[in-house]
Short mmCIF file of C-alpha atoms and ligand atoms in Angstrom, two decimals:
data_model
loop_
_atom_site.label_atom_id
_atom_site.label_comp_id
_atom_site.label_asym_id
_atom_site.label_seq_id
_atom_site.Cartn_x
_atom_site.Cartn_y
_atom_site.Cartn_z
CA MET W 1 117.34 14.33 -79.43
CA ASN W 2 118.17 11.03 -81.08
CA LYS W 3 117.30 11.54 -84.70
CA ILE W 4 117.13 14.68 -86.85
CA LEU W 5 115.85 15.26 -90.35
CA ILE W 6 117.71 17.75 -92.50
CA ALA W 7 115.18 19.62 -94.63
CA ASN W 8 117.78 20.75 -97.12
CA ARG W 9 120.26 19.57 -99.75
CA GLY W 10 123.84 19.96 -100.93
CA GLU W 11 126.71 21.32 -98.88
CA ILE W 12 124.61 22.55 -95.96
CA ALA W 13 122.84 19.19 -95.56
CA LEU W 14 126.25 17.51 -95.33
CA ARG W 15 127.59 20.19 -93.01
CA VAL W 16 124.68 19.73 -90.58
CA MET W 17 124.91 15.92 -90.68
CA ARG W 18 128.61 16.01 -89.83
CA SER W 19 127.92 17.82 -86.56
CA ALA W 20 124.94 15.58 -85.79
CA LYS W 21 127.12 12.49 -86.23
CA GLU W 22 129.73 13.93 -83.88
CA MET W 23 126.92 14.25 -81.32
CA ASN W 24 125.78 10.65 -81.91
CA ILE W 25 122.50 11.83 -83.37
CA LYS W 26 121.02 9.79 -86.23
CA THR W 27 120.37 11.67 -89.48
CA VAL W 28 117.59 11.51 -92.06
CA ALA W 29 118.05 13.08 -95.49
CA ILE W 30 115.19 14.11 -97.71
CA TYR W 31 116.00 14.47 -101.39
CA SER W 32 114.43 15.27 -104.73
CA GLU W 33 114.77 13.05 -107.76
CA ALA W 34 117.54 15.33 -109.03
CA ASP W 35 119.62 14.64 -105.91
CA ARG W 36 119.24 10.84 -105.79
CA ASN W 37 123.00 10.27 -106.11
CA ALA W 38 124.18 13.28 -104.12
CA PRO W 39 126.77 12.77 -101.34
CA PHE W 40 124.42 14.11 -98.65
CA VAL W 41 121.94 11.32 -99.41
CA ARG W 42 124.60 8.64 -99.00
CA TYR W 43 126.00 10.26 -95.87
CA ALA W 44 122.67 10.14 -93.99
CA ASP W 45 121.61 7.14 -91.90
CA GLU W 46 118.26 7.12 -93.69
CA ALA W 47 117.04 8.91 -96.79
CA VAL W 48 113.60 9.54 -98.26
CA CYS W 49 112.75 10.87 -101.70
CA VAL W 50 110.23 13.72 -101.34
CA GLY W 51 109.41 14.37 -104.95
CA PRO W 52 110.43 15.62 -108.39
CA PRO W 53 113.28 18.10 -108.87
CA PRO W 54 111.52 21.50 -108.60
CA SER W 55 111.81 22.85 -105.04
CA ALA W 56 108.07 23.55 -104.87
CA GLU W 57 107.45 19.84 -105.45
CA SER W 58 110.12 18.58 -103.05
CA TYR W 59 112.17 20.62 -100.55
CA LEU W 60 109.32 23.07 -99.92
CA LEU W 61 106.66 20.45 -99.13
CA GLY W 62 106.38 21.20 -95.42
CA ASP W 63 103.45 18.89 -94.66
CA LYS W 64 105.04 15.96 -96.44
CA ILE W 65 108.31 16.53 -94.60
CA ILE W 66 106.52 16.62 -91.24
CA GLN W 67 104.76 13.36 -92.14
CA ILE W 68 108.14 11.75 -92.91
CA CYS W 69 109.35 12.89 -89.49
CA LYS W 70 106.38 11.18 -87.85
CA ASP W 71 106.84 7.98 -89.87
CA LEU W 72 110.54 7.72 -89.03
CA ASN W 73 110.34 8.84 -85.39
CA VAL W 74 112.35 11.98 -86.00
CA ASP W 75 112.78 14.30 -82.98
CA GLY W 76 114.11 17.41 -84.67
CA ILE W 77 114.25 19.21 -88.01
CA HIS W 78 117.27 21.22 -89.11
CA PRO W 79 116.22 23.51 -91.97
CA GLY W 80 119.66 24.73 -93.13
CA TYR W 81 119.30 28.00 -95.06
CA GLY W 82 116.77 28.91 -97.75
CA PHE W 83 113.81 26.59 -98.42
CA LEU W 84 111.70 26.33 -95.21
CA SER W 85 114.25 27.87 -92.85
CA GLU W 86 112.37 31.14 -92.35
CA ASN W 87 108.83 29.90 -92.84
CA SER W 88 107.08 30.55 -89.54
CA GLU W 89 104.00 28.56 -90.55
CA PHE W 90 106.13 25.48 -91.14
CA VAL W 91 107.87 25.95 -87.80
CA GLN W 92 104.49 26.17 -86.06
CA LYS W 93 103.19 23.04 -87.79
CA ALA W 94 106.30 21.05 -86.94
CA THR W 95 106.10 22.18 -83.32
CA ASP W 96 102.39 21.26 -83.16
CA ALA W 97 103.31 17.81 -84.47
CA GLY W 98 105.71 17.39 -81.55
CA ILE W 99 108.88 17.82 -83.59
CA THR W 100 111.56 20.24 -82.41
CA PHE W 101 112.49 22.87 -84.95
CA ILE W 102 116.24 23.53 -84.70
CA GLY W 103 115.94 27.28 -85.02
CA PRO W 104 114.06 30.25 -83.59
CA SER W 105 110.38 30.52 -82.62
CA PRO W 106 107.73 31.22 -85.26
CA LYS W 107 107.13 34.56 -83.52
CA SER W 108 110.77 35.71 -83.88
CA ILE W 109 110.80 34.67 -87.54
CA GLU W 110 107.62 36.58 -88.20
CA LEU W 111 108.69 39.75 -86.38
CA MET W 112 112.06 39.93 -88.10
CA GLY W 113 110.73 38.83 -91.50
CA ASP W 114 109.03 42.14 -92.11
CA LYS W 115 111.29 45.20 -92.01
CA LEU W 116 108.74 47.66 -90.65
CA MET W 117 107.67 45.16 -88.01
CA ALA W 118 111.34 44.62 -87.13
CA LYS W 119 111.91 48.38 -86.78
CA ASP W 120 108.90 48.56 -84.51
CA THR W 121 110.06 45.58 -82.45
CA VAL W 122 113.50 47.03 -81.72
CA LYS W 123 112.04 50.43 -80.73
CA GLY W 124 113.04 51.23 -77.19
CA TYR W 125 116.37 49.37 -77.46
CA ASN W 126 118.34 52.33 -78.74
CA ILE W 127 119.43 50.57 -81.94
CA PRO W 128 120.93 53.00 -84.47
CA MET W 129 118.80 53.22 -87.62
CA VAL W 130 119.10 55.01 -90.92
CA PRO W 131 116.95 58.18 -90.82
CA GLY W 132 113.62 57.40 -92.43
CA THR W 133 109.99 56.49 -91.89
CA ASP W 134 108.92 53.84 -89.41
CA HIS W 135 105.61 53.18 -91.15
CA ALA W 136 104.36 52.24 -94.62
CA ILE W 137 103.91 55.21 -96.91
CA SER W 138 100.86 55.57 -99.11
CA ASP W 139 100.23 59.30 -99.27
CA ILE W 140 102.57 60.61 -101.99
CA PRO W 141 102.59 64.32 -101.01
CA ALA W 142 103.22 63.41 -97.36
CA ALA W 143 106.00 61.00 -98.41
CA LYS W 144 107.60 63.70 -100.58
CA LYS W 145 107.66 66.03 -97.63
CA ILE W 146 109.40 63.42 -95.50
CA ALA W 147 111.88 62.79 -98.31
CA GLN W 148 112.68 66.49 -98.38
CA GLU W 149 113.27 66.52 -94.65
CA ILE W 150 115.59 63.52 -94.84
CA GLY W 151 117.33 64.91 -97.91
CA PHE W 152 117.90 63.29 -101.30
CA PRO W 153 119.00 60.80 -102.40
CA ILE W 154 116.60 58.56 -100.56
CA LEU W 155 115.86 54.86 -100.89
CA ILE W 156 112.39 53.34 -101.14
CA LYS W 157 112.34 49.85 -99.66
CA ALA W 158 109.74 47.09 -99.58
CA SER W 159 108.83 46.09 -96.05
CA ALA W 160 108.56 42.43 -97.02
CA GLY W 161 111.68 42.77 -99.13
CA GLY W 162 114.88 40.86 -99.39
CA GLY W 163 117.65 40.53 -101.91
CA GLY W 164 117.20 44.12 -103.02
CA LYS W 165 113.80 43.51 -104.60
CA GLY W 166 111.42 46.44 -104.39
CA MET W 167 114.32 48.80 -103.64
CA ARG W 168 114.55 52.10 -105.54
CA VAL W 169 116.99 54.98 -105.21
CA VAL W 170 115.38 58.38 -105.70
CA GLU W 171 117.82 61.14 -106.61
CA ASN W 172 115.42 64.09 -106.57
CA GLU W 173 111.84 65.10 -106.02
CA GLU W 174 110.92 64.88 -109.71
CA GLU W 175 111.62 61.15 -109.83
CA PHE W 176 109.80 60.42 -106.63
CA GLU W 177 106.40 59.33 -107.90
CA GLU W 178 107.69 57.18 -110.70
CA GLN W 179 110.14 55.30 -108.46
CA MET W 180 107.52 54.93 -105.77
CA ASP W 181 105.10 53.32 -108.27
CA ARG W 182 107.82 50.96 -109.42
CA ALA W 183 108.81 49.97 -105.89
CA VAL W 184 105.19 49.27 -104.93
CA SER W 185 104.40 47.18 -108.01
CA GLU W 186 107.67 45.24 -107.64
CA ALA W 187 106.87 44.62 -103.98
CA ILE W 188 103.38 43.37 -104.84
CA SER W 189 104.57 41.07 -107.61
CA SER W 190 107.49 39.69 -105.55
CA PHE W 191 106.00 39.46 -102.06
CA GLY W 192 102.26 40.02 -102.41
CA ASN W 193 102.69 42.97 -100.08
CA GLY W 194 102.99 46.49 -101.44
CA GLU W 195 104.10 48.16 -98.22
CA VAL W 196 107.12 50.41 -98.76
CA PHE W 197 109.01 52.87 -96.57
CA ILE W 198 111.70 55.52 -97.02
CA GLU W 199 115.28 55.71 -95.78
CA LYS W 200 118.15 58.08 -96.35
CA TYR W 201 120.31 56.48 -99.05
CA VAL W 202 123.77 55.51 -97.82
CA GLY W 203 125.78 55.58 -101.02
CA SER W 204 128.97 53.67 -100.27
CA PRO W 205 128.22 51.44 -97.32
CA LYS W 206 129.92 48.37 -95.99
CA HIS W 207 127.78 45.40 -95.10
CA ILE W 208 128.78 44.22 -91.65
CA GLU W 209 126.83 41.52 -89.89
CA ILE W 210 126.99 40.10 -86.39
CA GLN W 211 126.63 36.38 -85.73
CA LEU W 212 124.86 35.57 -82.51
CA ILE W 213 123.44 32.67 -80.63
CA ALA W 214 120.88 32.71 -77.86
CA ASP W 215 119.46 29.99 -75.65
CA THR W 216 115.96 29.55 -74.26
CA HIS W 217 117.12 30.78 -70.82
CA GLY W 218 117.71 34.37 -71.89
CA ASN W 219 121.45 34.14 -72.58
CA ILE W 220 122.60 35.87 -75.76
CA VAL W 221 126.19 36.08 -77.01
CA TYR W 222 127.69 37.52 -80.21
CA LEU W 223 130.32 35.68 -82.18
CA PHE W 224 131.76 38.88 -83.61
CA ASP W 225 131.34 40.29 -87.08
CA ARG W 226 131.56 39.30 -90.71
CA GLU W 227 132.39 41.65 -93.55
CA CYS W 228 130.18 40.77 -96.52
CA SER W 229 130.45 43.86 -98.71
CA ILE W 230 131.71 42.05 -101.80
CA GLN W 231 128.45 41.12 -103.44
CA ARG W 232 127.07 40.90 -106.92
CA ARG W 233 123.38 41.65 -107.36
CA HIS W 234 122.78 40.98 -103.67
CA GLN W 235 124.60 37.66 -103.91
CA LYS W 236 127.58 37.53 -101.56
CA VAL W 237 130.83 36.47 -103.18
CA ILE W 238 133.49 36.96 -100.51
CA GLU W 239 133.06 37.07 -96.76
CA GLU W 240 135.52 37.43 -93.94
CA ALA W 241 135.70 37.47 -90.18
CA PRO W 242 136.44 39.69 -88.49
CA SER W 243 135.98 42.83 -90.61
CA ALA W 244 139.28 44.63 -91.05
CA SER W 245 137.40 47.96 -90.90
CA VAL W 246 135.81 47.53 -87.49
CA PRO W 247 137.90 48.64 -84.52
CA ASP W 248 137.47 46.63 -81.30
CA GLU W 249 135.54 49.35 -79.50
CA LEU W 250 133.02 49.52 -82.37
CA ARG W 251 132.91 45.73 -82.56
CA LYS W 252 131.72 45.63 -78.98
CA ARG W 253 129.06 48.26 -79.57
CA MET W 254 127.78 46.51 -82.70
CA GLY W 255 127.82 43.15 -80.93
CA GLU W 256 125.82 44.52 -78.04
CA ALA W 257 123.36 46.25 -80.37
CA ALA W 258 122.89 42.93 -82.20
CA CYS W 259 122.18 41.17 -78.91
CA ASP W 260 119.59 43.84 -78.13
CA VAL W 261 117.89 43.18 -81.48
CA ALA W 262 117.73 39.51 -80.50
CA ARG W 263 116.46 40.44 -77.04
CA SER W 264 113.69 42.60 -78.54
CA CYS W 265 112.09 39.57 -80.23
CA ASP W 266 112.82 36.98 -77.49
CA TYR W 267 115.19 35.26 -79.84
CA TYR W 268 116.71 31.85 -79.39
CA GLY W 269 118.93 29.88 -81.76
CA ALA W 270 121.62 31.11 -84.15
CA GLY W 271 120.90 34.36 -85.94
CA THR W 272 122.56 37.24 -87.72
CA VAL W 273 121.96 40.96 -87.43
CA GLU W 274 122.88 42.97 -90.53
CA PHE W 275 124.20 46.49 -90.35
CA LEU W 276 125.23 49.10 -92.88
CA MET W 277 128.37 51.03 -92.00
CA ASP W 278 129.02 54.40 -93.64
CA GLU W 279 132.36 56.09 -94.43
CA ASN W 280 132.45 57.62 -90.95
CA LYS W 281 131.94 54.21 -89.36
CA ASN W 282 128.42 55.02 -88.25
CA PHE W 283 126.44 51.80 -88.22
CA TYR W 284 122.73 51.27 -88.84
CA PHE W 285 120.46 48.29 -88.27
CA LEU W 286 119.20 46.79 -91.54
CA GLU W 287 117.53 43.49 -90.71
CA MET W 288 117.90 40.24 -88.84
CA ASN W 289 118.28 36.87 -90.54
CA THR W 290 116.67 34.20 -88.43
CA ARG W 291 118.65 31.26 -89.79
CA LEU W 292 122.13 29.79 -90.05
CA GLN W 293 123.75 31.63 -92.96
CA VAL W 294 125.83 30.38 -95.86
CA GLU W 295 128.88 32.26 -94.55
CA HIS W 296 128.70 30.95 -90.95
CA PRO W 297 132.00 29.00 -91.31
CA VAL W 298 134.19 32.13 -91.10
CA SER W 299 132.71 32.85 -87.67
CA GLU W 300 133.34 29.25 -86.65
CA MET W 301 136.96 29.46 -87.78
CA ILE W 302 137.76 32.53 -85.66
CA THR W 303 135.86 31.44 -82.54
CA GLY W 304 136.32 27.67 -82.55
CA ILE W 305 132.57 27.29 -82.00
CA ASP W 306 130.58 24.71 -84.02
CA LEU W 307 127.41 26.68 -84.68
CA VAL W 308 125.36 23.65 -85.70
CA LYS W 309 126.21 21.85 -82.47
CA GLU W 310 125.23 24.93 -80.52
CA GLN W 311 121.96 25.19 -82.47
CA ILE W 312 121.14 21.61 -81.54
CA ASN W 313 122.04 22.18 -77.89
CA VAL W 314 119.83 25.25 -77.75
CA ALA W 315 116.97 23.33 -79.40
CA ARG W 316 117.35 20.66 -76.70
CA GLY W 317 116.74 23.35 -74.12
CA GLU W 318 120.30 23.44 -72.85
CA LYS W 319 122.01 26.58 -71.63
CA LEU W 320 124.84 28.00 -73.74
CA SER W 321 128.06 26.36 -72.57
CA PHE W 322 130.05 29.60 -72.88
CA THR W 323 129.66 33.27 -72.03
CA GLN W 324 130.63 36.42 -73.93
CA GLU W 325 133.81 36.65 -71.86
CA ASP W 326 134.83 33.13 -72.94
CA LEU W 327 134.87 34.18 -76.60
CA ASN W 328 137.94 35.54 -78.36
CA ILE W 329 138.87 36.23 -81.95
CA ASN W 330 141.54 33.83 -83.08
CA GLY W 331 143.18 34.95 -86.32
CA HIS W 332 141.29 35.70 -89.49
CA SER W 333 139.10 33.76 -91.87
CA LEU W 334 138.00 34.22 -95.48
CA GLU W 335 135.33 32.49 -97.51
CA VAL W 336 134.85 32.62 -101.26
CA ARG W 337 131.77 31.14 -102.88
CA ILE W 338 132.45 29.08 -105.95
CA TYR W 339 129.51 29.21 -108.32
CA ALA W 340 129.00 27.41 -111.59
CA GLU W 341 128.72 30.76 -113.32
CA ASN W 342 130.71 32.36 -116.08
CA PRO W 343 132.25 35.66 -114.92
CA ARG W 344 133.27 36.33 -118.54
CA ASN W 345 129.65 36.21 -119.62
CA ASN W 346 127.76 38.28 -117.08
CA PHE W 347 127.88 35.45 -114.52
CA LEU W 348 125.43 33.34 -116.48
CA PRO W 349 124.88 29.99 -114.76
CA ASP W 350 127.03 27.36 -116.46
CA ILE W 351 125.62 24.09 -115.33
CA GLY W 352 126.91 20.79 -116.56
CA LYS W 353 129.14 17.95 -115.46
CA LEU W 354 132.04 18.36 -113.06
CA VAL W 355 134.50 16.57 -115.33
CA THR W 356 137.43 17.28 -113.01
CA TYR W 357 136.81 18.16 -109.40
CA GLN W 358 139.77 18.22 -107.03
CA ARG W 359 139.68 20.11 -103.77
CA PRO W 360 142.60 22.01 -102.29
CA GLN W 361 144.10 20.82 -99.02
CA GLY W 362 146.47 21.98 -96.35
CA ASN W 363 146.78 24.00 -93.16
CA GLY W 364 143.94 26.40 -92.61
CA VAL W 365 141.88 25.22 -95.58
CA ARG W 366 138.26 24.08 -95.28
CA VAL W 367 135.99 23.15 -98.17
CA ASP W 368 132.23 22.85 -97.62
CA ASP W 369 130.75 21.32 -100.74
CA GLY W 370 128.11 18.85 -101.82
CA LEU W 371 129.18 17.30 -105.12
CA GLU W 372 131.88 14.98 -106.41
CA GLU W 373 133.85 14.55 -109.60
CA GLY W 374 131.72 13.19 -112.44
CA MET W 375 128.44 14.53 -111.08
CA ASP W 376 126.07 16.93 -112.80
CA ILE W 377 125.18 20.24 -111.20
CA PRO W 378 121.38 20.18 -111.08
CA ILE W 379 119.70 23.05 -112.92
CA TYR W 380 116.89 23.34 -110.39
CA TYR W 381 118.76 24.92 -107.50
CA ASP W 382 121.34 27.52 -106.57
CA PRO W 383 124.46 26.96 -108.72
CA MET W 384 126.90 27.17 -105.79
CA ILE W 385 129.46 24.37 -106.10
CA ALA W 386 131.42 24.98 -102.93
CA LYS W 387 132.50 27.34 -100.21
CA LEU W 388 136.25 27.64 -99.92
CA ILE W 389 137.26 28.80 -96.48
CA THR W 390 140.71 29.63 -95.17
CA HIS W 391 142.00 30.56 -91.75
CA GLY W 392 145.30 32.16 -90.80
CA LYS W 393 146.96 33.82 -87.84
CA ASN W 394 146.14 37.16 -89.48
CA ARG W 395 144.42 38.56 -92.59
CA GLU W 396 147.56 38.34 -94.73
CA GLU W 397 147.99 34.66 -93.96
CA ALA W 398 144.31 33.96 -94.62
CA ILE W 399 144.62 35.71 -98.01
CA GLN W 400 147.85 33.89 -98.82
CA ARG W 401 146.26 30.55 -98.00
CA MET W 402 143.23 31.47 -100.11
CA ASN W 403 145.47 32.20 -103.09
CA LYS W 404 147.21 28.88 -102.67
CA ALA W 405 143.91 27.04 -102.26
CA ILE W 406 142.38 28.69 -105.35
CA ASN W 407 145.44 27.71 -107.36
CA GLU W 408 145.16 24.12 -106.20
CA TYR W 409 141.44 23.84 -106.92
CA GLN W 410 140.88 21.90 -110.14
CA ILE W 411 137.46 22.24 -111.70
CA THR W 412 136.76 21.48 -115.34
CA GLY W 413 133.55 20.86 -117.24
CA VAL W 414 131.87 24.05 -116.08
CA GLU W 415 132.91 27.69 -115.85
CA THR W 416 133.30 28.88 -112.26
CA THR W 417 133.80 32.08 -110.28
CA LEU W 418 137.18 30.83 -108.97
CA ASP W 419 139.32 33.22 -111.00
CA PHE W 420 136.95 36.09 -110.29
CA CYS W 421 137.46 35.42 -106.57
CA LYS W 422 141.20 35.34 -107.09
CA TYR W 423 141.03 38.67 -108.90
CA ALA W 424 139.02 40.18 -106.05
CA ILE W 425 141.18 39.03 -103.15
CA ASN W 426 144.33 40.33 -104.86
CA HIS W 427 142.85 43.70 -105.68
CA GLU W 428 144.45 46.71 -103.96
CA VAL W 429 141.16 47.82 -102.43
CA PHE W 430 140.60 44.36 -101.05
CA LYS W 431 144.06 44.21 -99.57
CA ASP W 432 143.66 47.57 -97.86
CA SER W 433 139.99 46.88 -96.97
CA SER W 434 138.81 50.16 -98.46
CA PHE W 435 136.12 48.44 -100.57
CA ASP W 436 132.38 48.84 -100.07
CA THR W 437 129.25 47.23 -101.51
CA ASN W 438 130.03 48.81 -104.90
CA PHE W 439 133.24 46.78 -105.35
CA VAL W 440 132.02 44.60 -108.21
CA LYS W 441 130.29 47.48 -109.97
CA ASN W 442 133.36 49.71 -109.61
CA TYR W 443 136.19 47.28 -110.29
CA PHE W 444 134.73 44.56 -112.45
CA THR W 445 133.41 46.44 -115.44
CA ASP W 446 135.53 44.53 -117.92
CA PRO W 447 135.95 40.77 -117.48
CA SER W 448 139.18 40.86 -119.48
CA VAL W 449 140.88 41.91 -116.20
CA LEU W 450 140.69 38.22 -115.32
CA ASP W 451 142.84 37.29 -118.28
CA ASN W 452 145.10 40.35 -118.08
CA HIS W 453 145.67 39.65 -114.45
CA ASN W 454 146.76 36.10 -115.16
CA GLU W 455 148.85 37.15 -118.14
CA GLU W 456 150.70 39.76 -116.12
CA GLU W 457 151.29 37.32 -113.38
CA GLU W 458 152.59 34.68 -115.74
CA LYS W 459 154.87 37.21 -117.42
CA VAL W 460 156.37 38.30 -114.11
CA ALA W 461 156.72 34.71 -113.00
CA ALA W 462 158.52 33.90 -116.25
CA ILE W 463 160.92 36.81 -115.67
CA PHE W 464 161.69 35.62 -112.16
CA ALA W 465 162.21 32.11 -113.43
CA ALA W 466 164.65 33.41 -116.04
CA LEU W 467 166.50 35.47 -113.42
CA GLU W 468 166.74 32.47 -111.17
CA PHE W 469 168.09 30.44 -114.05
CA GLU W 470 170.76 33.11 -114.56
CA ASN W 471 171.54 33.06 -110.84
CA GLN W 472 171.90 29.31 -110.86
CA LYS W 473 174.42 29.56 -113.69
CA LYS W 474 176.44 32.23 -111.91
CA ALA W 475 176.19 30.74 -108.47
CA PRO W 476 175.48 27.04 -108.68
CA THR W 477 175.97 26.67 -104.93
CA LEU W 478 173.07 29.04 -104.14
CA ALA W 479 172.21 28.15 -100.58
CA VAL W 480 168.77 26.66 -101.11
CA GLY W 481 168.01 24.25 -98.32
CA LYS W 482 170.69 25.70 -96.04
CA GLY W 483 168.47 28.09 -94.20
CA LYS W 484 167.98 30.37 -97.17
CA VAL W 485 164.90 30.23 -99.34
CA SER W 486 165.09 30.16 -103.08
CA GLN W 487 164.37 33.66 -104.36
CA TRP W 488 162.33 32.14 -107.13
CA LYS W 489 160.01 30.47 -104.67
CA THR W 490 159.71 33.58 -102.53
CA ASN W 491 158.81 35.71 -105.48
CA ARG W 492 156.42 33.13 -106.81
CA SER W 493 154.57 32.84 -103.53
CA GLN W 494 154.18 36.60 -103.41
CA LEU W 495 152.53 36.46 -106.78
CA ASN W 496 150.37 33.47 -106.12
C1 MV4 J 1 120.47 50.28 -98.01
C2 MV4 J 1 121.51 50.80 -98.81
C3 MV4 J 1 121.79 52.13 -98.70
N1 MV4 J 1 121.07 52.94 -97.88
N2 MV4 J 1 119.78 51.11 -97.20
C4 MV4 J 1 120.38 45.96 -99.98
C5 MV4 J 1 119.63 44.74 -99.56
C6 MV4 J 1 118.91 45.09 -98.32
N3 MV4 J 1 119.07 44.05 -97.35
C7 MV4 J 1 119.48 46.38 -97.86
N4 MV4 J 1 120.29 46.89 -98.92
C8 MV4 J 1 120.76 48.15 -98.89
N5 MV4 J 1 120.12 49.00 -98.06
C9 MV4 J 1 120.09 52.41 -97.16
N6 MV4 J 1 119.37 53.21 -96.35
C10 MV4 J 1 122.21 49.93 -99.63
C11 MV4 J 1 121.83 48.60 -99.70
C12 MV4 J 1 122.61 47.80 -100.58
C13 MV4 J 1 123.42 46.77 -100.10
C14 MV4 J 1 123.47 46.46 -98.74
C15 MV4 J 1 124.27 45.46 -98.28
C16 MV4 J 1 125.05 44.75 -99.18
C17 MV4 J 1 125.01 45.02 -100.51
C18 MV4 J 1 124.20 46.02 -100.99
C19 MV4 J 1 124.17 46.31 -102.35
C20 MV4 J 1 123.36 47.30 -102.81
C21 MV4 J 1 122.57 48.03 -101.93
#
């Protein structure tokens, strides 16, 4: 593979190109008119404008992108996440045109893209699943009977679903029909497929997912777990690896179950298997994502594996260069997603110009971003500005480094989720890992906590500063720099 085209934009396009360059592979960027001046366009060896800003007229034009590959003698396409990454038709067309898709087969994408089909595919592999139906329901009385057997509350889910669309909680039998109608019509309008099924509703679950990679020779390994429970409207906000709530014995069982899911669909490439985990640490298969995910860096940080390099190696037909036994968890990693959204105003997108944009630096800090100071955040795409990732020898150090990095980050011109992330990672239930997917709903009802939090912190810092000042007066020879640490600094760092 000598030249790859990155069918994506922003931070992930840059991220992929960096690994390609390390492998001496030439890179081709495609870009929309809105991204003409973006860093990923400049970073590529070649760049081609594919169309006007809307995704449907640019980044989603599969045929045009394949034609560009042919014109420029491209050997492989890396899709990143979103856009065409899980479009099996596109993968088939690219393959037919003689271009290697850096990702799984169209068949795997198709099987795992539909939840009922996925459930059917993993049958026979002993994968734990939430009690429910394994087929689409249409007959209301029959469905009600099943719901009674499972026990309320139940959840109606769209088979083609994703991002929580077409999902309805049903508390009791009386609501059943109404919620069913809603779920079906939402599924039809969102996915053009009205198939729905029933599951027992797990009320306070954790979202735990397993990163894996498989080659085309039948080798599958898991790169441990990520905890992604802190979400807002199905948008992840904070991710970490490994999960602090998963004991090693369970980690192994979940990892092996994830590999079995991959095995069931003859998977190759990088992929992620999502599980729900209930209060008793029972885990249940939810779905498989057949792409590289936004939060993949935390898995890279704890394993030392470059997932993009491995994806490319697998696409070249190589065997994985490591086995399960070679992999170990090294320390702990956190990622916070920084969006151009206003947490004080219901997270409304706040696009505009990045007047100031200065990244944090230092040990254990990684920033994956795609914009620079002075640039406008385009209105046409996801408003994520950056992923801020930290790594430490343990969870405490990763959190401490995240606090420091958030404090160093300077962004003006747009509102961001930075202080919301800071609030979350310093929350008691985050520190003790007792949170679940309801964290934002339960603990972020009033955005003034962001300001109170800062006020409190500043007050306490001011008190410590005053105390230190008093100390200095009383004991001017305080042994700072002689092996002792200034109390002021110690206290400050605990707060920050
Ligand atoms: C569930 C559930 C509770 N019980 N299934 C949300 C998106 C979709 N991928 C699956 N989802 C859920 N499925 C049962 N049987 C709760 C959720 C859920 C959720 C899951 C993971 C992360 C965040 C979530 C937020 C709300 C609901």
